[in-house]
Structure formats: C-alpha cells, structure tokens
Amino acid sequence: MSLALKPIEISNKNELLSLVVGQLKEEPHSFQILDRQLGTRSSGTADLVALDAEGRLSLLYLLPEKEEEGFLSALSNYVWACENIFNIKKIYPQAGFSASEAPRLVFLARTFSSKLRKAFDLLKAEKLLALEYRSFEVNGLPCLLLEPIKLHEAEEALQDIEIERLKREFATGSRFLSEEEILEFINFEKSLKP
Amino acid sequence: MTEKKRPGRGLADISHYFITEKPAPPSSPEPQPVSFEPETPPARPSKHFFLIGSRSAEARALVACNLACEWSRRDCRVEVVEGESKIPNSHFLMGSLFPENGEGKTNGHSLWVRLDGVRSIELSLWNGGVETRQGQGKQVLWNGPFPSLLKELSRADGTPQILLILEPDRSKLMEAYLELRQAASLRPDARFVALVYSRGSKESAQPVYSFFQEMALKYLQVPVRNAGELRWDLVLAKSILARLPAVLQPEESGAKETLRTLAITLLNEELLV
C-alpha cells in the first residue's frame, strides 16, 4: 500500500485541537484529556485541560500566529488557575490530581520564536512543555506531528558566556585553568544551589 | 591557713602562725600578654604548617590561633607567624595588639602570649622575603598572603603540612585549587589537608570536600585528606569579639570540637579520611 504524504495547513482551531487531543493521548505524552476550555471571561481560557502521565493537572494553550498576545493571555489564565486550583479540583472530582502542586504548563504552536523560548526559560515553570506541531495529510487524512522543543538553551548560552569570562580571567601563567576545569567548578556551583 | 613546716632553731611548728598560703588568684577572663624569655628548646626539628586558601584572613587566623592554643596546652612550643603586616589578625585573636612600629618594617618581631590554660605562644610578624628565625623543636604555623607563604614553603625543612581552608563558594574554591597546584608543584613532598569552613551554611561540607578532592586527584594527582568541617557558630563569634580562641571558651560547640580534633590529628600526623 502506498503512502501519500503532504503538508497541509489547518486553519480551523477546533479541528486542530481534535488532532492535538488524538496525539496527546498517545505515547510518549500519554495525556488524559479532561475537558476543553477552562477559564473565565476576565482570566482568559485554557484550550485543553488534561492529566499528564504522572497524574498532574495540565493546562494546554494553543498559541496563535501573533504569539505574544496569546502568550500573555495564557499566562493570565494560568495564574488564575493556580489561584483557583481547589475550585478546579471540585469541577473534576474524579480526576484525582493534587491541589498542592501548580498545574503544568503546556504550550502548542506551529513555531516558537527565540523571544518566546527565552521567556519560557525565565518562567522556570516546573516541567513546562512546549510543542511545535506539523500538520500533514496522509492518504487523505489530516495528521499532526508534535515535537517538543528544547528549553534552557538560553541558560546554556549564559553558561557559555560565563565560561568565556572565566577563561579570560584564568588565561595566563600560574593562574591558567583549562576549560574542562572551569566547567567543573561551574557545574559544582550549580549543584550547590537549591 | 595551711601548715607549712620550716626547719629552724626554736621555731619549729610555729611558722604557720606567720606564713599563710595565699588563695589562688581568680582566673582572668581577659588575655594577659606577657613578655618573657623562651625556654631552652628540646633537640628536635621544627614542624611547619602552612595555612592557605580562603580569601578571608579571619578564617586562617582563626584556625591558626586555635591550633596554637590547643598544641600549647599539650606542652608543645608553638609559633604563629603572621604575614598580614597591616592587619595581623592572629595577634588580634590572641588578645594582643601588635606594636605600632611592627607594620611592614620589622621582621621576626615577636610577642609572647600567655593565656590561661596554655603555656605560651610566640606570635611573630613577618613581611615575607626576609630570613626568619628557624627555631628548634617548634610547631610553626605560617599564616599569610600566598606569595609569601610560597617563599617560606620552598625552604621549609622536613615534610611541610599544608592546611587548606575551603569555603563553599566557587571563586574561593578556584583560588584554593590554584594555590594547591602551585604549592604541590613547589613541594611535591608536602602533605595536604582540607578543612571546610561553612559560614552559616546549612549544607553539608562533604560535597565541597569531595569535589575538591576529586579535582585535586583528577587534574593534579595530589591527594588531599579530609580534616573535617568547621561551622560558624556562637563560640566562634565570641572568640573573635573576646579575642580569646574558641578552644579556650567555656562553652562546648561543634566548632570547638572540630578545632580540637584537628589539632590532635595534625599533631599525631594521623589524618581522618
């Protein structure tokens, strides 16, 4: 059987979310979808409410093309959700998630700009997940491919700057330290931090 | 009154009416520096200890003074040689203010300090680079800027013991590592011991020591033994304010115990790993 594959654009948000739901349920994400749209008029809306593989409440936000607006709205909703987690637990009593830990943040977009990636690093949200999607048509059926992006690249860039600075400081004579030695000290310092 | 018999014609057994034993003076809470001649040294070579690492002069001087007191209590002759000519912390911590003309001008200038509970300690101020006295049969603690210490290390007799004071801070650890490298290169026969000094840190010192030891073995092939952990506490704070070393303070504390243990193990050349 031949496989006809071609990239497509999915403009309909509901269609897109349906495909996302299908992908999130599968490995490796293994999300259990609870609901669509959680929020208030003032707080903004989460597009999907789910439980991740560890049973933690997760809120997924589909960012539009003008991602900055969507990002701020998503954050507003996320803050609301954190403050009202006990009430959310009452809405989904069977879900069994813990109200003592903050919901997990999941962002979905076609692509994430470098500015947004840096913002993700600064957020330092525990287990933040950012997924880029690629939409295809396989044998006439729309499909979605979700790829997590690598976070903390900004942190690695900062570490590179720090290494360069230390290399300049310990560059000559009796104070010379190799890059390997400098890296060991940097990593040790990180390990000491809580 | 206590009876005290004295030989004498016709005066036997009545001397106690005239001689009374004075009560022992109360022990003075303040250190009393006294100058007097040193005793004749026993015939054995001096043992040299070099304190390096830690940018803060307070940590080295603190350890040096406490070691000196503890050794002196064990009938050792001790000399603390202070290299910080402008701010000689060792003298301060031992309750002495160095003479004004000592700053940067005199070398080998000494004070003798006698504190309650110890025999005597010689405090020397030295500006490095000038020949200092190499006394016989003393424990000599060198405390000062690293370049000056290197100079003295190069001409120390016997196997020099180098006490590294490590703090859980990246820049200070890097400095201590560089100093270790230089010292080991200059004196491959030296023995290195590391004391971790935690200033109020709740973290265990073990990760700091383990990391440093690993670095020393991996990149320098120099073994560094563990001398324990000195945690900042009230007794240490009091010892600085009162200018009386922690090992002589009445309170018991972890820091005091650490310093006492360190003194004994260095003295016995048996290092706890």
Tab-separated table of C-alpha atoms in Angstrom:
chain	number	residue	atom	x	y	z
A	1	MET	CA	0.000	0.000	0.000
A	2	SER	CA	1.495	3.348	-0.962
A	3	LEU	CA	1.656	6.256	1.416
A	4	ALA	CA	0.676	9.699	0.172
A	5	LEU	CA	2.077	12.349	2.441
A	6	LYS	CA	1.837	16.080	2.048
A	7	PRO	CA	1.982	19.068	4.396
A	8	ILE	CA	-1.249	20.943	4.932
A	9	GLU	CA	-2.497	23.960	6.787
A	10	ILE	CA	-5.195	23.518	9.370
A	11	SER	CA	-6.850	26.810	10.000
A	12	ASN	CA	-9.832	25.571	11.961
A	13	LYS	CA	-8.951	25.686	15.633
A	14	ASN	CA	-11.419	23.010	16.679
A	15	GLU	CA	-10.118	20.648	14.028
A	16	LEU	CA	-6.595	21.350	15.112
A	17	LEU	CA	-7.426	20.712	18.761
A	18	SER	CA	-9.108	17.439	17.873
A	19	LEU	CA	-5.927	16.284	16.200
A	20	VAL	CA	-3.895	17.502	19.162
A	21	VAL	CA	-6.070	15.517	21.539
A	22	GLY	CA	-5.503	12.405	19.472
A	23	GLN	CA	-1.736	12.887	19.563
A	24	LEU	CA	-1.521	13.784	23.230
A	25	LYS	CA	-3.264	10.604	24.255
A	26	GLU	CA	-0.590	8.549	22.543
A	27	GLU	CA	2.942	7.828	23.679
A	28	PRO	CA	5.220	9.486	24.665
A	29	HIS	CA	2.930	12.231	26.002
A	30	SER	CA	0.179	9.977	27.393
A	31	PHE	CA	-2.141	12.739	28.468
A	32	GLN	CA	-5.619	12.033	29.721
A	33	ILE	CA	-7.886	14.776	28.396
A	34	LEU	CA	-10.444	16.010	30.897
A	35	ASP	CA	-12.058	18.941	29.172
A	36	ARG	CA	-11.816	21.734	26.712
A	37	GLN	CA	-11.783	25.403	27.657
A	38	LEU	CA	-11.267	26.251	31.253
A	39	GLY	CA	-11.352	29.803	32.414
A	40	THR	CA	-13.389	32.951	32.782
A	41	ARG	CA	-14.009	35.963	30.618
A	42	SER	CA	-11.539	38.028	32.593
A	43	SER	CA	-8.895	35.372	33.117
A	44	GLY	CA	-8.687	34.001	29.606
A	45	THR	CA	-9.141	30.381	28.642
A	46	ALA	CA	-7.066	27.253	28.581
A	47	ASP	CA	-7.725	25.312	25.396
A	48	LEU	CA	-7.366	21.885	26.955
A	49	VAL	CA	-7.485	20.518	30.492
A	50	ALA	CA	-5.702	17.238	30.973
A	51	LEU	CA	-3.752	14.997	33.291
A	52	ASP	CA	-0.213	14.140	32.306
A	53	ALA	CA	1.377	10.715	32.623
A	54	GLU	CA	2.110	11.400	36.304
A	55	GLY	CA	-1.456	12.425	37.080
A	56	ARG	CA	-0.680	16.113	37.360
A	57	LEU	CA	-3.194	18.706	36.202
A	58	SER	CA	-2.011	20.209	32.910
A	59	LEU	CA	-3.309	23.205	31.015
A	60	LEU	CA	-2.642	23.428	27.320
A	61	TYR	CA	-2.637	26.684	25.414
A	62	LEU	CA	-2.692	26.882	21.646
A	63	LEU	CA	-0.779	29.996	20.657
A	64	PRO	CA	-1.919	31.878	17.587
A	65	GLU	CA	0.283	33.422	14.900
A	66	LYS	CA	0.540	36.611	16.955
A	67	GLU	CA	2.022	34.566	19.709
A	68	GLU	CA	2.759	37.383	22.141
A	69	GLU	CA	-0.872	38.221	22.665
A	70	GLY	CA	-1.746	34.592	23.102
A	71	PHE	CA	1.159	34.100	25.488
A	72	LEU	CA	0.072	36.902	27.812
A	73	SER	CA	-3.497	35.657	27.782
A	74	ALA	CA	-2.292	32.141	28.530
A	75	LEU	CA	-0.228	33.362	31.463
A	76	SER	CA	-3.179	35.281	32.805
A	77	ASN	CA	-5.290	32.141	32.726
A	78	TYR	CA	-2.522	30.067	34.231
A	79	VAL	CA	-2.197	32.447	37.172
A	80	TRP	CA	-5.944	32.288	37.666
A	81	ALA	CA	-5.811	28.501	37.577
A	82	CYS	CA	-3.037	28.410	40.177
A	83	GLU	CA	-5.067	30.609	42.479
A	84	ASN	CA	-8.247	28.601	41.961
A	85	ILE	CA	-6.881	25.104	41.854
A	86	PHE	CA	-9.046	23.933	44.725
A	87	ASN	CA	-12.152	25.050	42.861
A	88	ILE	CA	-10.913	23.359	39.686
A	89	LYS	CA	-10.476	20.172	41.671
A	90	LYS	CA	-14.133	20.396	42.639
A	91	ILE	CA	-15.062	20.688	38.969
A	92	TYR	CA	-13.197	17.455	38.212
A	93	PRO	CA	-13.588	15.401	41.376
A	94	GLN	CA	-12.853	12.113	39.655
A	95	ALA	CA	-9.597	13.301	38.176
A	96	GLY	CA	-7.648	12.727	41.371
A	97	PHE	CA	-4.935	15.332	40.815
A	98	SER	CA	-3.223	17.029	43.705
A	99	ALA	CA	-4.255	20.563	44.535
A	100	SER	CA	-0.998	21.145	46.367
A	101	GLU	CA	1.095	21.457	43.236
A	102	ALA	CA	0.737	24.029	40.497
A	103	PRO	CA	-0.721	22.912	37.179
A	104	ARG	CA	1.663	22.012	34.426
A	105	LEU	CA	2.055	24.477	31.572
A	106	VAL	CA	1.827	23.154	28.025
A	107	PHE	CA	2.162	25.434	25.013
A	108	LEU	CA	1.393	24.467	21.495
A	109	ALA	CA	2.306	26.458	18.389
A	110	ARG	CA	3.444	25.982	14.841
A	111	THR	CA	6.812	27.513	15.781
A	112	PHE	CA	8.142	29.322	18.823
A	113	SER	CA	10.175	32.443	18.327
A	114	SER	CA	13.519	32.864	20.106
A	115	LYS	CA	11.969	35.594	22.227
A	116	LEU	CA	9.316	33.222	23.431
A	117	ARG	CA	11.846	30.484	24.104
A	118	LYS	CA	13.781	32.880	26.339
A	119	ALA	CA	10.543	33.761	28.093
A	120	PHE	CA	9.961	30.057	28.764
A	121	ASP	CA	13.411	29.801	30.337
A	122	LEU	CA	12.734	32.797	32.540
A	123	LEU	CA	9.442	31.347	33.692
A	124	LYS	CA	11.278	28.414	35.209
A	125	ALA	CA	7.989	26.601	35.486
A	126	GLU	CA	8.429	23.066	36.595
A	127	LYS	CA	8.012	20.614	33.712
A	128	LEU	CA	6.961	23.246	31.206
A	129	LEU	CA	6.255	21.598	27.875
A	130	ALA	CA	6.343	23.444	24.568
A	131	LEU	CA	5.217	21.513	21.499
A	132	GLU	CA	5.620	22.554	17.880
A	133	TYR	CA	3.190	20.930	15.511
A	134	ARG	CA	3.459	19.916	11.890
A	135	SER	CA	0.265	19.141	10.063
A	136	PHE	CA	0.214	16.616	7.222
A	137	GLU	CA	-2.224	14.787	5.152
A	138	VAL	CA	-1.564	11.082	4.987
A	139	ASN	CA	-3.592	9.219	2.416
A	140	GLY	CA	-6.174	11.979	2.546
A	141	LEU	CA	-6.428	12.053	6.318
A	142	PRO	CA	-5.156	15.014	8.334
A	143	CYS	CA	-2.469	14.146	10.862
A	144	LEU	CA	-0.416	16.035	13.334
A	145	LEU	CA	3.147	15.599	14.433
A	146	LEU	CA	4.039	17.092	17.826
A	147	GLU	CA	7.662	17.848	18.630
A	148	PRO	CA	8.810	19.161	21.998
A	149	ILE	CA	11.323	21.979	21.803
A	150	LYS	CA	14.465	22.019	23.826
A	151	LEU	CA	14.284	24.532	26.657
A	152	HIS	CA	17.033	26.152	28.741
A	153	GLU	CA	19.082	26.933	25.660
A	154	ALA	CA	19.267	30.482	26.999
A	155	GLU	CA	20.761	29.091	30.192
A	156	GLU	CA	23.321	27.191	28.186
A	157	ALA	CA	24.141	30.358	26.291
A	158	LEU	CA	24.680	32.143	29.602
A	159	GLN	CA	26.932	29.360	30.746
A	160	ASP	CA	28.986	29.761	27.570
A	161	ILE	CA	29.380	33.450	28.361
A	162	GLU	CA	30.433	32.633	31.900
A	163	ILE	CA	32.980	30.101	30.680
A	164	GLU	CA	34.446	32.652	28.295
A	165	ARG	CA	34.708	35.202	31.072
A	166	LEU	CA	36.422	32.749	33.375
A	167	LYS	CA	38.764	31.653	30.618
A	168	ARG	CA	39.831	35.258	30.165
A	169	GLU	CA	40.341	35.606	33.902
A	170	PHE	CA	42.346	32.409	34.170
A	171	ALA	CA	44.151	32.789	30.916
A	172	THR	CA	47.789	33.147	31.697
A	173	GLY	CA	50.703	31.942	33.696
A	174	SER	CA	50.295	30.321	37.028
A	175	ARG	CA	46.598	31.096	37.135
A	176	PHE	CA	45.806	29.159	33.981
A	177	LEU	CA	42.846	26.806	34.195
A	178	SER	CA	41.653	24.617	31.361
A	179	GLU	CA	38.129	24.892	30.042
A	180	GLU	CA	37.420	21.477	31.454
A	181	GLU	CA	38.478	22.580	34.931
A	182	ILE	CA	36.445	25.772	34.700
A	183	LEU	CA	33.382	23.808	33.664
A	184	GLU	CA	33.795	21.503	36.636
A	185	PHE	CA	33.739	24.473	39.005
A	186	ILE	CA	30.692	25.991	37.313
A	187	ASN	CA	28.792	22.719	37.440
A	188	PHE	CA	29.723	22.224	41.063
A	189	GLU	CA	28.444	25.672	41.936
A	190	LYS	CA	25.156	24.848	40.221
A	191	SER	CA	24.859	21.659	42.192
A	192	LEU	CA	25.173	23.620	45.440
A	193	LYS	CA	22.268	25.882	44.577
A	194	PRO	CA	18.828	24.733	45.784
B	1	MET	CA	45.626	28.692	106.979
B	2	THR	CA	47.766	25.814	105.909
B	3	GLU	CA	50.579	24.413	107.987
B	4	LYS	CA	53.960	24.772	106.499
B	5	LYS	CA	56.868	23.317	108.348
B	6	ARG	CA	60.143	25.091	108.179
B	7	PRO	CA	63.389	23.980	109.673
B	8	GLY	CA	64.767	26.432	112.196
B	9	ARG	CA	66.049	26.514	115.783
B	10	GLY	CA	63.318	27.022	118.282
B	11	LEU	CA	60.947	27.949	115.555
B	12	ALA	CA	59.707	24.532	114.665
B	13	ASP	CA	55.970	24.267	114.237
B	14	ILE	CA	55.205	27.845	114.887
B	15	SER	CA	55.928	29.070	111.429
B	16	HIS	CA	52.338	28.562	110.478
B	17	TYR	CA	51.414	31.491	112.624
B	18	PHE	CA	53.396	33.714	110.283
B	19	ILE	CA	53.107	32.058	106.925
B	20	THR	CA	49.788	31.732	105.264
B	21	GLU	CA	49.184	30.302	101.872
B	22	LYS	CA	47.670	32.930	99.668
B	23	PRO	CA	44.467	31.907	97.866
B	24	ALA	CA	44.878	31.266	94.147
B	25	PRO	CA	44.056	34.361	92.126
B	26	PRO	CA	40.833	34.060	90.118
B	27	SER	CA	41.465	33.211	86.511
B	28	SER	CA	41.368	36.346	84.477
B	29	PRO	CA	38.790	36.422	81.724
B	30	GLU	CA	40.968	38.770	79.695
B	31	PRO	CA	44.086	37.533	77.955
B	32	GLN	CA	47.277	38.802	79.532
B	33	PRO	CA	50.130	39.198	77.119
B	34	VAL	CA	53.447	38.874	78.878
B	35	SER	CA	56.932	39.133	77.508
B	36	PHE	CA	59.481	36.746	78.856
B	37	GLU	CA	62.393	34.693	77.665
B	38	PRO	CA	61.659	31.480	75.813
B	39	GLU	CA	62.641	28.188	77.324
B	40	THR	CA	65.506	26.131	76.048
B	41	PRO	CA	64.155	24.126	73.163
B	42	PRO	CA	64.351	20.376	73.130
B	43	ALA	CA	66.590	18.842	70.486
B	44	ARG	CA	64.146	18.109	67.682
B	45	PRO	CA	63.431	19.755	64.344
B	46	SER	CA	60.621	22.217	63.822
B	47	LYS	CA	57.428	21.153	62.190
B	48	HIS	CA	55.916	23.583	59.745
B	49	PHE	CA	52.251	24.038	58.964
B	50	PHE	CA	51.127	26.337	56.222
B	51	LEU	CA	47.595	27.658	56.166
B	52	ILE	CA	46.366	28.518	52.704
B	53	GLY	CA	43.097	29.029	50.905
B	54	SER	CA	40.128	31.195	51.801
B	55	ARG	CA	40.385	34.785	50.824
B	56	SER	CA	39.259	35.978	54.196
B	57	ALA	CA	42.119	36.434	56.618
B	58	GLU	CA	39.807	35.700	59.501
B	59	ALA	CA	39.402	32.014	58.720
B	60	ARG	CA	43.125	31.262	58.553
B	61	ALA	CA	43.999	33.308	61.609
B	62	LEU	CA	41.077	31.767	63.494
B	63	VAL	CA	42.278	28.275	62.753
B	64	ALA	CA	45.933	29.145	63.368
B	65	CYS	CA	45.276	30.628	66.805
B	66	ASN	CA	43.092	27.766	67.882
B	67	LEU	CA	45.595	25.177	66.741
B	68	ALA	CA	48.337	27.071	68.530
B	69	CYS	CA	46.391	27.171	71.789
B	70	GLU	CA	45.492	23.532	71.639
B	71	TRP	CA	49.059	22.460	70.921
B	72	SER	CA	50.438	24.707	73.588
B	73	ARG	CA	48.124	23.055	76.095
B	74	ARG	CA	49.751	19.805	75.111
B	75	ASP	CA	53.192	21.061	76.032
B	76	CYS	CA	54.261	21.979	72.543
B	77	ARG	CA	56.247	25.058	71.729
B	78	VAL	CA	54.274	26.968	69.171
B	79	GLU	CA	54.995	29.899	66.955
B	80	VAL	CA	52.375	31.580	64.845
B	81	VAL	CA	53.973	33.565	62.085
B	82	GLU	CA	51.612	36.174	60.761
B	83	GLY	CA	52.218	37.536	57.295
B	84	GLU	CA	49.464	40.142	57.197
B	85	SER	CA	51.606	43.001	58.359
B	86	LYS	CA	48.914	45.652	58.068
B	87	ILE	CA	46.144	43.767	59.825
B	88	PRO	CA	47.732	40.978	61.854
B	89	ASN	CA	44.619	39.016	62.760
B	90	SER	CA	46.459	36.333	64.685
B	91	HIS	CA	47.633	38.880	67.199
B	92	PHE	CA	44.193	40.345	67.475
B	93	LEU	CA	42.587	36.984	68.061
B	94	MET	CA	45.136	36.165	70.732
B	95	GLY	CA	44.302	39.292	72.623
B	96	SER	CA	47.320	41.339	71.628
B	97	LEU	CA	47.652	44.456	69.641
B	98	PHE	CA	50.812	44.493	67.670
B	99	PRO	CA	53.227	47.351	68.352
B	100	GLU	CA	52.764	50.280	66.042
B	101	ASN	CA	56.258	50.036	64.666
B	102	GLY	CA	55.601	46.485	63.543
B	103	GLU	CA	53.756	47.401	60.411
B	104	GLY	CA	55.705	46.356	57.383
B	105	LYS	CA	59.022	47.311	58.919
B	106	THR	CA	60.151	44.727	61.356
B	107	ASN	CA	60.710	41.138	60.526
B	108	GLY	CA	60.884	38.378	63.006
B	109	HIS	CA	59.453	40.759	65.578
B	110	SER	CA	57.777	38.652	68.239
B	111	LEU	CA	55.316	38.854	71.035
B	112	TRP	CA	54.892	36.196	73.606
B	113	VAL	CA	51.360	35.463	74.574
B	114	ARG	CA	50.402	33.556	77.617
B	115	LEU	CA	46.772	32.733	78.077
B	116	ASP	CA	45.054	30.855	80.820
B	117	GLY	CA	45.198	27.174	80.146
B	118	VAL	CA	48.131	27.314	77.727
B	119	ARG	CA	51.869	27.575	78.248
B	120	SER	CA	52.946	30.226	75.844
B	121	ILE	CA	52.707	31.079	72.209
B	122	GLU	CA	55.104	33.119	70.195
B	123	LEU	CA	53.461	35.453	67.748
B	124	SER	CA	55.736	36.682	65.012
B	125	LEU	CA	55.122	39.291	62.433
B	126	TRP	CA	56.921	38.796	59.200
B	127	ASN	CA	56.875	40.605	55.965
B	128	GLY	CA	57.950	37.699	53.811
B	129	GLY	CA	61.031	37.585	51.723
B	130	VAL	CA	63.287	38.174	54.687
B	131	GLU	CA	65.021	35.431	56.590
B	132	THR	CA	63.046	34.454	59.632
B	133	ARG	CA	64.138	32.522	62.648
B	134	GLN	CA	64.065	28.826	62.234
B	135	GLY	CA	63.693	27.754	65.822
B	136	GLN	CA	64.313	24.307	67.121
B	137	GLY	CA	61.568	21.951	68.134
B	138	LYS	CA	58.581	24.147	67.489
B	139	GLN	CA	55.275	23.783	65.754
B	140	VAL	CA	55.336	26.714	63.373
B	141	LEU	CA	52.122	27.914	61.832
B	142	TRP	CA	52.566	30.112	58.791
B	143	ASN	CA	49.630	32.303	58.029
B	144	GLY	CA	49.778	34.983	55.416
B	145	PRO	CA	49.450	36.014	51.782
B	146	PHE	CA	50.070	33.141	49.489
B	147	PRO	CA	53.091	34.505	47.569
B	148	SER	CA	54.950	34.999	50.856
B	149	LEU	CA	53.906	31.565	52.039
B	150	LEU	CA	55.291	30.043	48.861
B	151	LYS	CA	58.658	31.565	49.596
B	152	GLU	CA	58.745	30.112	53.078
B	153	LEU	CA	57.368	26.812	51.837
B	154	SER	CA	60.269	26.476	49.452
B	155	ARG	CA	62.794	26.500	52.331
B	156	ALA	CA	60.809	24.670	54.994
B	157	ASP	CA	62.561	21.646	56.461
B	158	GLY	CA	61.030	18.224	56.696
B	159	THR	CA	57.641	17.438	55.246
B	160	PRO	CA	55.533	20.562	55.287
B	161	GLN	CA	51.901	20.128	56.220
B	162	ILE	CA	49.603	22.346	54.223
B	163	LEU	CA	46.202	23.053	55.656
B	164	LEU	CA	43.750	24.243	53.059
B	165	ILE	CA	40.707	26.119	54.214
B	166	LEU	CA	37.871	25.654	51.771
B	167	GLU	CA	34.626	27.561	51.601
B	168	PRO	CA	31.516	26.565	49.622
B	169	ASP	CA	31.975	29.377	47.130
B	170	ARG	CA	33.100	28.893	43.577
B	171	SER	CA	35.618	31.705	43.355
B	172	LYS	CA	37.229	30.803	46.687
B	173	LEU	CA	37.404	27.159	45.707
B	174	MET	CA	39.099	28.097	42.463
B	175	GLU	CA	41.636	30.199	44.327
B	176	ALA	CA	42.306	27.388	46.790
B	177	TYR	CA	42.698	24.984	43.880
B	178	LEU	CA	45.239	27.245	42.192
B	179	GLU	CA	47.145	27.600	45.444
B	180	LEU	CA	47.144	23.849	45.902
B	181	ARG	CA	48.515	23.435	42.422
B	182	GLN	CA	51.329	25.893	42.991
B	183	ALA	CA	52.207	24.501	46.405
B	184	ALA	CA	52.194	20.922	45.162
B	185	SER	CA	54.356	21.866	42.241
B	186	LEU	CA	56.845	23.588	44.538
B	187	ARG	CA	56.851	20.930	47.230
B	188	PRO	CA	55.723	17.549	45.900
B	189	ASP	CA	56.630	16.094	49.285
B	190	ALA	CA	54.086	18.254	51.128
B	191	ARG	CA	51.029	16.725	52.721
B	192	PHE	CA	47.702	18.400	52.132
B	193	VAL	CA	44.750	18.523	54.456
B	194	ALA	CA	41.459	20.293	53.776
B	195	LEU	CA	39.163	21.878	56.323
B	196	VAL	CA	35.808	23.072	55.033
B	197	TYR	CA	34.653	26.306	56.591
B	198	SER	CA	30.912	26.885	56.352
B	199	ARG	CA	29.828	30.362	57.252
B	200	GLY	CA	26.343	29.648	58.438
B	201	SER	CA	25.623	27.391	55.527
B	202	LYS	CA	23.179	24.628	56.236
B	203	GLU	CA	24.602	22.442	53.522
B	204	SER	CA	26.914	19.648	54.403
B	205	ALA	CA	30.594	20.232	53.841
B	206	GLN	CA	31.055	16.778	52.393
B	207	PRO	CA	30.134	17.782	48.823
B	208	VAL	CA	32.679	20.616	48.956
B	209	TYR	CA	35.449	18.377	50.223
B	210	SER	CA	34.534	15.533	47.844
B	211	PHE	CA	34.518	17.847	44.852
B	212	PHE	CA	37.836	19.442	45.789
B	213	GLN	CA	39.466	16.094	46.444
B	214	GLU	CA	38.188	14.800	43.118
B	215	MET	CA	39.589	17.815	41.265
B	216	ALA	CA	42.927	17.511	43.052
B	217	LEU	CA	43.259	13.838	42.202
B	218	LYS	CA	41.949	14.098	38.646
B	219	TYR	CA	43.901	17.115	37.414
B	220	LEU	CA	46.798	17.459	39.839
B	221	GLN	CA	47.324	13.902	41.089
B	222	VAL	CA	47.591	15.310	44.600
B	223	PRO	CA	45.767	13.570	47.451
B	224	VAL	CA	44.028	15.898	49.870
B	225	ARG	CA	42.831	14.476	53.140
B	226	ASN	CA	39.706	15.458	54.953
B	227	ALA	CA	40.229	17.421	58.159
B	228	GLY	CA	36.536	17.907	58.847
B	229	GLU	CA	34.138	20.771	58.804
B	230	LEU	CA	34.261	23.994	60.737
B	231	ARG	CA	30.837	25.557	61.030
B	232	TRP	CA	30.330	29.105	62.059
B	233	ASP	CA	28.657	29.265	65.473
B	234	LEU	CA	28.300	31.430	68.544
B	235	VAL	CA	31.519	30.224	70.127
B	236	LEU	CA	33.494	31.318	67.086
B	237	ALA	CA	31.747	34.674	67.091
B	238	LYS	CA	32.536	35.145	70.798
B	239	SER	CA	36.137	34.107	70.302
B	240	ILE	CA	36.629	36.931	67.820
B	241	LEU	CA	34.850	39.537	69.912
B	242	ALA	CA	36.507	38.468	73.134
B	243	ARG	CA	39.864	37.864	71.472
B	244	LEU	CA	40.117	34.528	73.158
B	245	PRO	CA	40.463	31.442	70.934
B	246	ALA	CA	37.451	29.174	70.710
B	247	VAL	CA	39.227	26.161	72.207
B	248	LEU	CA	39.620	28.138	75.424
B	249	GLN	CA	35.981	29.249	75.566
B	250	PRO	CA	33.919	27.622	78.296
B	251	GLU	CA	31.028	26.636	76.029
B	252	GLU	CA	31.036	23.420	74.143
B	253	SER	CA	30.287	23.691	70.468
B	254	GLY	CA	30.776	21.843	67.241
B	255	ALA	CA	33.354	24.371	66.085
B	256	LYS	CA	35.381	23.999	69.255
B	257	GLU	CA	35.305	20.233	68.921
B	258	THR	CA	36.348	20.421	65.279
B	259	LEU	CA	39.311	22.644	66.088
B	260	ARG	CA	40.396	20.459	68.961
B	261	THR	CA	40.156	17.321	66.831
B	262	LEU	CA	42.070	19.000	64.036
B	263	ALA	CA	44.826	20.000	66.445
B	264	ILE	CA	45.173	16.468	67.759
B	265	THR	CA	45.140	14.789	64.373
B	266	LEU	CA	47.693	17.177	62.875
B	267	LEU	CA	49.876	16.721	65.907
B	268	ASN	CA	49.727	12.984	65.624
B	269	GLU	CA	50.026	13.011	61.819
B	270	GLU	CA	47.013	10.752	61.674
B	271	LEU	CA	44.510	12.269	59.368
B	272	LEU	CA	40.913	11.204	59.320
B	273	VAL	CA	39.703	10.382	55.847
